[in-house]
PDB file of C-alpha atoms in Angstrom:
ATOM      1  CA  UNK A 676      41.420 127.849  95.863  1.00  0.00           C
ATOM      2  CA  UNK A 677      39.807 129.784  98.832  1.00  0.00           C
ATOM      3  CA  UNK A 678      41.980 132.425 100.361  1.00  0.00           C
ATOM      4  CA  UNK A 679      40.669 131.898 103.629  1.00  0.00           C
ATOM      5  CA  UNK A 680      41.532 128.134 103.648  1.00  0.00           C
ATOM      6  CA  UNK A 681      44.981 128.751 102.442  1.00  0.00           C
ATOM      7  CA  UNK A 682      45.446 131.428 105.453  1.00  0.00           C
ATOM      8  CA  UNK A 683      44.318 128.696 107.614  1.00  0.00           C
ATOM      9  CA  UNK A 684      46.549 125.995 106.375  1.00  0.00           C
ATOM     10  CA  UNK A 685      49.428 128.568 106.675  1.00  0.00           C
ATOM     11  CA  UNK A 686      48.503 129.463 110.193  1.00  0.00           C
ATOM     12  CA  UNK A 687      48.476 125.928 111.000  1.00  0.00           C
ATOM     13  CA  UNK A 688      51.787 125.106 109.754  1.00  0.00           C
ATOM     14  CA  UNK A 689      53.380 128.061 111.469  1.00  0.00           C
ATOM     15  CA  UNK A 690      52.027 127.003 114.912  1.00  0.00           C
ATOM     16  CA  UNK A 691      53.300 123.235 114.528  1.00  0.00           C
ATOM     17  CA  UNK A 692      56.243 122.769 117.050  1.00  0.00           C
ATOM     18  CA  UNK A 693      59.735 122.935 115.488  1.00  0.00           C
ATOM     19  CA  UNK A 694      63.292 122.263 116.531  1.00  0.00           C
ATOM     20  CA  UNK A 695      65.161 125.278 116.957  1.00  0.00           C
ATOM     21  CA  UNK A 696      68.298 124.140 114.912  1.00  0.00           C
ATOM     22  CA  UNK A 697      71.737 125.031 116.010  1.00  0.00           C
ATOM     23  CA  UNK A 698      73.126 127.833 113.769  1.00  0.00           C
ATOM     24  CA  UNK A 699      76.559 128.901 113.062  1.00  0.00           C
ATOM     25  CA  UNK A 700      77.783 131.342 115.880  1.00  0.00           C
ATOM     26  CA  UNK A 701      75.445 129.610 118.462  1.00  0.00           C
ATOM     27  CA  UNK A 702      76.735 128.109 121.663  1.00  0.00           C
ATOM     28  CA  UNK A 703      76.867 124.477 121.166  1.00  0.00           C
ATOM     29  CA  UNK A 704      75.903 122.430 124.008  1.00  0.00           C
ATOM     30  CA  UNK A 705      78.477 120.563 125.947  1.00  0.00           C
ATOM     31  CA  UNK A 706      78.224 116.797 126.587  1.00  0.00           C
ATOM     32  CA  UNK A 707      80.127 113.629 127.787  1.00  0.00           C
ATOM     33  CA  UNK A 708      79.672 110.240 126.716  1.00  0.00           C
ATOM     34  CA  UNK A 709      81.043 106.499 126.595  1.00  0.00           C
ATOM     35  CA  UNK A 710      83.153 106.546 123.537  1.00  0.00           C
ATOM     36  CA  UNK A 711      85.583 103.929 121.879  1.00  0.00           C
ATOM     37  CA  UNK A 712      88.752 104.459 119.834  1.00  0.00           C
ATOM     38  CA  UNK A 713      90.297 101.473 118.206  1.00  0.00           C
ATOM     39  CA  UNK A 714      87.989  99.001 120.289  1.00  0.00           C
ATOM     40  CA  UNK A 715      89.096 100.557 123.553  1.00  0.00           C
ATOM     41  CA  UNK A 716      86.404 102.387 125.598  1.00  0.00           C
ATOM     42  CA  UNK A 717      87.045 105.922 127.343  1.00  0.00           C
ATOM     43  CA  UNK A 718      85.077 108.636 128.629  1.00  0.00           C
ATOM     44  CA  UNK A 719      84.739 111.485 126.131  1.00  0.00           C
ATOM     45  CA  UNK A 720      84.367 115.005 127.000  1.00  0.00           C
ATOM     46  CA  UNK A 721      83.437 118.012 124.661  1.00  0.00           C
ATOM     47  CA  UNK A 722      85.088 120.569 127.051  1.00  0.00           C
ATOM     48  CA  UNK A 723      88.213 118.678 127.466  1.00  0.00           C
ATOM     49  CA  UNK A 724      88.608 117.963 123.601  1.00  0.00           C
ATOM     50  CA  UNK A 725      87.961 121.644 123.008  1.00  0.00           C
ATOM     51  CA  UNK A 726      91.081 122.317 125.076  1.00  0.00           C
ATOM     52  CA  UNK A 727      93.091 121.097 122.324  1.00  0.00           C
ATOM     53  CA  UNK A 728      91.638 122.763 119.381  1.00  0.00           C
ATOM     54  CA  UNK A 729      88.356 122.624 117.258  1.00  0.00           C
ATOM     55  CA  UNK A 730      86.002 119.535 117.277  1.00  0.00           C
ATOM     56  CA  UNK A 731      84.202 118.229 114.580  1.00  0.00           C
ATOM     57  CA  UNK A 732      80.928 116.495 115.929  1.00  0.00           C
ATOM     58  CA  UNK A 733      79.163 114.322 113.564  1.00  0.00           C
ATOM     59  CA  UNK A 734      75.963 112.561 114.127  1.00  0.00           C
ATOM     60  CA  UNK A 735      75.230 109.693 112.134  1.00  0.00           C
ATOM     61  CA  UNK A 736      72.194 106.979 112.098  1.00  0.00           C
ATOM     62  CA  UNK A 737      73.924 103.696 112.683  1.00  0.00           C
ATOM     63  CA  UNK A 738      77.131 101.807 112.474  1.00  0.00           C
ATOM     64  CA  UNK A 739      77.683  99.121 109.569  1.00  0.00           C
ATOM     65  CA  UNK A 740      75.159 100.871 107.329  1.00  0.00           C
ATOM     66  CA  UNK A 741      75.926 101.942 103.848  1.00  0.00           C
ATOM     67  CA  UNK A 742      75.759 105.662 104.135  1.00  0.00           C
ATOM     68  CA  UNK A 743      77.381 105.599 107.707  1.00  0.00           C
ATOM     69  CA  UNK A 744      80.304 103.175 106.760  1.00  0.00           C
ATOM     70  CA  UNK A 745      81.044 105.422 103.925  1.00  0.00           C
ATOM     71  CA  UNK A 746      81.140 108.664 106.109  1.00  0.00           C
ATOM     72  CA  UNK A 747      83.604 107.002 108.647  1.00  0.00           C
ATOM     73  CA  UNK A 748      85.826 105.475 105.952  1.00  0.00           C
ATOM     74  CA  UNK A 749      85.818 109.166 104.559  1.00  0.00           C
ATOM     75  CA  UNK A 750      86.758 110.574 107.891  1.00  0.00           C
ATOM     76  CA  UNK A 751      89.393 108.115 108.602  1.00  0.00           C
ATOM     77  CA  UNK A 752      90.872 108.794 104.991  1.00  0.00           C
ATOM     78  CA  UNK A 753      90.882 112.664 105.580  1.00  0.00           C
ATOM     79  CA  UNK A 754      92.287 112.433 109.071  1.00  0.00           C
ATOM     80  CA  UNK A 755      95.630 113.938 108.317  1.00  0.00           C
ATOM     81  CA  UNK A 756      93.950 117.130 106.936  1.00  0.00           C
ATOM     82  CA  UNK A 757      92.168 117.392 110.470  1.00  0.00           C
ATOM     83  CA  UNK A 758      95.117 116.692 112.225  1.00  0.00           C
ATOM     84  CA  UNK A 759      97.058 119.454 110.332  1.00  0.00           C
ATOM     85  CA  UNK A 760      93.966 122.115 111.057  1.00  0.00           C
ATOM     86  CA  UNK A 761      94.606 121.114 114.774  1.00  0.00           C
ATOM     87  CA  UNK A 762      90.820 119.777 114.766  1.00  0.00           C
ATOM     88  CA  UNK A 763      89.725 116.508 116.284  1.00  0.00           C
ATOM     89  CA  UNK A 764      86.575 114.263 115.488  1.00  0.00           C
ATOM     90  CA  UNK A 765      83.963 112.465 117.124  1.00  0.00           C
ATOM     91  CA  UNK A 766      81.277 110.471 115.796  1.00  0.00           C
ATOM     92  CA  UNK A 767      77.859 110.177 117.851  1.00  0.00           C
ATOM     93  CA  UNK A 768      75.178 107.584 117.153  1.00  0.00           C
ATOM     94  CA  UNK A 769      72.630 105.757 119.229  1.00  0.00           C
ATOM     95  CA  UNK A 770      74.570 102.604 118.832  1.00  0.00           C
ATOM     96  CA  UNK A 771      75.614 100.647 121.959  1.00  0.00           C
ATOM     97  CA  UNK A 772      79.103 101.085 122.918  1.00  0.00           C
ATOM     98  CA  UNK A 773      79.537  97.074 122.323  1.00  0.00           C
ATOM     99  CA  UNK A 774      78.572  98.023 118.369  1.00  0.00           C
ATOM    100  CA  UNK A 775      80.881 100.986 118.657  1.00  0.00           C
ATOM    101  CA  UNK A 776      83.827  98.886 119.872  1.00  0.00           C
ATOM    102  CA  UNK A 777      83.663  97.058 116.913  1.00  0.00           C
ATOM    103  CA  UNK A 778      83.192  99.780 114.379  1.00  0.00           C
ATOM    104  CA  UNK A 779      85.955 101.877 115.973  1.00  0.00           C
ATOM    105  CA  UNK A 780      88.392  99.342 115.425  1.00  0.00           C
ATOM    106  CA  UNK A 781      87.180  98.356 111.936  1.00  0.00           C
ATOM    107  CA  UNK A 782      90.065  98.868 109.381  1.00  0.00           C
ATOM    108  CA  UNK A 783      87.287  99.464 106.669  1.00  0.00           C
ATOM    109  CA  UNK A 784      85.836 102.229 108.528  1.00  0.00           C
ATOM    110  CA  UNK A 785      86.846 104.337 111.677  1.00  0.00           C
ATOM    111  CA  UNK A 786      90.209 102.026 111.492  1.00  0.00           C
ATOM    112  CA  UNK A 787      91.078 103.201 115.005  1.00  0.00           C
ATOM    113  CA  UNK A 788      91.678 106.763 113.743  1.00  0.00           C
ATOM    114  CA  UNK A 789      88.898 108.603 115.445  1.00  0.00           C
ATOM    115  CA  UNK A 790      86.513 107.952 118.271  1.00  0.00           C
ATOM    116  CA  UNK A 791      82.689 107.425 118.249  1.00  0.00           C
ATOM    117  CA  UNK A 792      80.431 107.771 121.258  1.00  0.00           C
ATOM    118  CA  UNK A 793      77.262 106.204 122.205  1.00  0.00           C
ATOM    119  CA  UNK A 794      74.330 108.503 122.723  1.00  0.00           C
ATOM    120  CA  UNK A 795      71.894 105.483 123.339  1.00  0.00           C
ATOM    121  CA  UNK A 796      69.188 107.535 125.120  1.00  0.00           C
ATOM    122  CA  UNK A 797      69.499 110.119 122.454  1.00  0.00           C
ATOM    123  CA  UNK A 798      70.092 112.958 124.929  1.00  0.00           C
ATOM    124  CA  UNK A 799      72.735 114.413 123.123  1.00  0.00           C
ATOM    125  CA  UNK A 800      71.236 114.445 120.135  1.00  0.00           C
ATOM    126  CA  UNK A 801      68.063 116.241 121.596  1.00  0.00           C
ATOM    127  CA  UNK A 802      70.656 118.908 123.041  1.00  0.00           C
ATOM    128  CA  UNK A 803      71.759 119.735 119.449  1.00  0.00           C
ATOM    129  CA  UNK A 804      67.893 119.796 118.448  1.00  0.00           C
ATOM    130  CA  UNK A 805      68.370 116.736 116.208  1.00  0.00           C
ATOM    131  CA  UNK A 806      65.663 114.471 115.107  1.00  0.00           C
ATOM    132  CA  UNK A 807      65.535 110.624 115.675  1.00  0.00           C
ATOM    133  CA  UNK A 808      63.688 108.174 113.209  1.00  0.00           C
ATOM    134  CA  UNK A 809      62.303 104.868 114.729  1.00  0.00           C
ATOM    135  CA  UNK A 810      64.134 101.851 113.415  1.00  0.00           C
ATOM    136  CA  UNK A 811      61.859  99.567 110.958  1.00  0.00           C
ATOM    137  CA  UNK A 812      60.937  96.426 112.018  1.00  0.00           C
ATOM    138  CA  UNK A 813      63.337  93.792 110.973  1.00  0.00           C
ATOM    139  CA  UNK A 814      66.086  96.275 109.867  1.00  0.00           C
ATOM    140  CA  UNK A 815      69.451  94.717 109.590  1.00  0.00           C
ATOM    141  CA  UNK A 816      73.069  96.011 109.182  1.00  0.00           C
ATOM    142  CA  UNK A 817      75.520  95.246 106.430  1.00  0.00           C
ATOM    143  CA  UNK A 818      76.728  92.330 108.393  1.00  0.00           C
ATOM    144  CA  UNK A 819      73.131  90.771 108.658  1.00  0.00           C
ATOM    145  CA  UNK A 820      72.773  91.892 112.513  1.00  0.00           C
ATOM    146  CA  UNK A 821      69.592  93.376 113.589  1.00  0.00           C
ATOM    147  CA  UNK A 822      69.421  96.624 114.395  1.00  0.00           C
ATOM    148  CA  UNK A 823      67.731  97.521 117.586  1.00  0.00           C
ATOM    149  CA  UNK A 824      68.095 101.475 117.906  1.00  0.00           C
ATOM    150  CA  UNK A 825      66.663 104.506 116.486  1.00  0.00           C
ATOM    151  CA  UNK A 826      68.348 106.530 114.074  1.00  0.00           C
ATOM    152  CA  UNK A 827      69.643 109.930 114.697  1.00  0.00           C
ATOM    153  CA  UNK A 828      69.592 112.412 111.874  1.00  0.00           C
ATOM    154  CA  UNK A 829      72.882 112.819 110.056  1.00  0.00           C
ATOM    155  CA  UNK A 830      74.310 116.321 110.555  1.00  0.00           C
ATOM    156  CA  UNK A 831      77.629 117.726 111.232  1.00  0.00           C
ATOM    157  CA  UNK A 832      78.935 120.638 113.372  1.00  0.00           C
ATOM    158  CA  UNK A 833      82.444 122.081 113.724  1.00  0.00           C
ATOM    159  CA  UNK A 834      82.634 123.259 117.383  1.00  0.00           C
ATOM    160  CA  UNK A 835      85.462 125.672 118.241  1.00  0.00           C
ATOM    161  CA  UNK A 836      86.611 128.918 119.704  1.00  0.00           C
ATOM    162  CA  UNK A 837      84.901 132.325 118.912  1.00  0.00           C
ATOM    163  CA  UNK A 838      85.728 135.903 120.086  1.00  0.00           C
ATOM    164  CA  UNK A 839      82.754 135.397 122.529  1.00  0.00           C
ATOM    165  CA  UNK A 840      83.341 131.956 123.825  1.00  0.00           C
ATOM    166  CA  UNK A 841      85.425 128.546 123.512  1.00  0.00           C
ATOM    167  CA  UNK A 842      82.409 126.559 122.502  1.00  0.00           C
ATOM    168  CA  UNK A 843      80.699 127.955 119.452  1.00  0.00           C
ATOM    169  CA  UNK A 844      78.959 126.575 116.274  1.00  0.00           C
ATOM    170  CA  UNK A 845      81.450 127.432 113.429  1.00  0.00           C
ATOM    171  CA  UNK A 846      80.128 125.432 110.642  1.00  0.00           C
ATOM    172  CA  UNK A 847      77.000 123.030 110.294  1.00  0.00           C
ATOM    173  CA  UNK A 848      76.473 120.592 107.398  1.00  0.00           C
ATOM    174  CA  UNK A 849      73.318 118.490 106.922  1.00  0.00           C
ATOM    175  CA  UNK A 850      73.558 115.276 105.095  1.00  0.00           C
ATOM    176  CA  UNK A 851      76.847 113.545 104.158  1.00  0.00           C
ATOM    177  CA  UNK A 852      78.761 115.524 101.658  1.00  0.00           C
ATOM    178  CA  UNK A 853      82.611 114.374 101.324  1.00  0.00           C
ATOM    179  CA  UNK A 854      83.827 117.937 100.074  1.00  0.00           C
ATOM    180  CA  UNK A 855      81.988 119.342 103.565  1.00  0.00           C
ATOM    181  CA  UNK A 856      84.325 117.388 105.671  1.00  0.00           C
ATOM    182  CA  UNK A 857      87.659 119.293 104.652  1.00  0.00           C
ATOM    183  CA  UNK A 858      88.821 121.676 106.996  1.00  0.00           C
ATOM    184  CA  UNK A 859      89.561 124.203 104.055  1.00  0.00           C
ATOM    185  CA  UNK A 860      86.045 124.079 103.564  1.00  0.00           C
ATOM    186  CA  UNK A 861      84.771 124.594 107.061  1.00  0.00           C
ATOM    187  CA  UNK A 862      87.518 126.824 108.641  1.00  0.00           C
ATOM    188  CA  UNK A 863      85.719 129.999 106.651  1.00  0.00           C
ATOM    189  CA  UNK A 864      83.344 129.673 109.522  1.00  0.00           C
ATOM    190  CA  UNK A 865      80.270 129.585 106.892  1.00  0.00           C
ATOM    191  CA  UNK A 866      77.024 127.740 107.043  1.00  0.00           C
ATOM    192  CA  UNK A 867      76.760 124.832 104.623  1.00  0.00           C
ATOM    193  CA  UNK A 868      73.816 122.934 103.908  1.00  0.00           C
ATOM    194  CA  UNK A 869      74.134 120.711 100.836  1.00  0.00           C
ATOM    195  CA  UNK A 870      71.192 119.918  98.862  1.00  0.00           C
ATOM    196  CA  UNK A 871      72.118 116.341  98.966  1.00  0.00           C
ATOM    197  CA  UNK A 872      71.224 114.817 102.028  1.00  0.00           C
ATOM    198  CA  UNK A 873      73.050 111.709 101.079  1.00  0.00           C
ATOM    199  CA  UNK A 874      71.674 108.004 102.081  1.00  0.00           C
ATOM    200  CA  UNK A 875      69.042 107.848 104.837  1.00  0.00           C
ATOM    201  CA  UNK A 876      71.409 105.504 106.915  1.00  0.00           C
TER     202      UNK A 876
END
């Protein structure tokens, strides 16, 4: 292959705009959103939550889809471990708050153990430099209801205090990997990006 052609391709790839991923040690964007815990709405504030300890902020594509259901169920099952580590959990998706009210109270998923927040305009996801994918026409959730919102990529951040600030990224995990949800795994403040990105949604 012509070397000049290869060089041209590489230069074009380099020039393409890319999202500046939030890395371990970076200051995490603050946000507030309408949330739901056990089916009851409230105003969530990351700044306020951090006053009590580290916060696990996990973005997920959609409530009532297989991968996200398993992820929420796993968080609810592991909640005691996060409590013992002094950490709280908040899930964020582009679902409407009405959908999240049902999801947060569903005993098979969040089970009222941790809140989920609505990022319907996807501004929170954008502040964390996360991609969103348009929903396919006719997409349905596991309950047979139409999905009418875009999918935020699956990503988990542990936000907590460092020597420099009270709001830094201590850990980032791409995709869904149950082991990476354990506080014993992320408290080392190491970056984790499993090869298995898990289900698409």
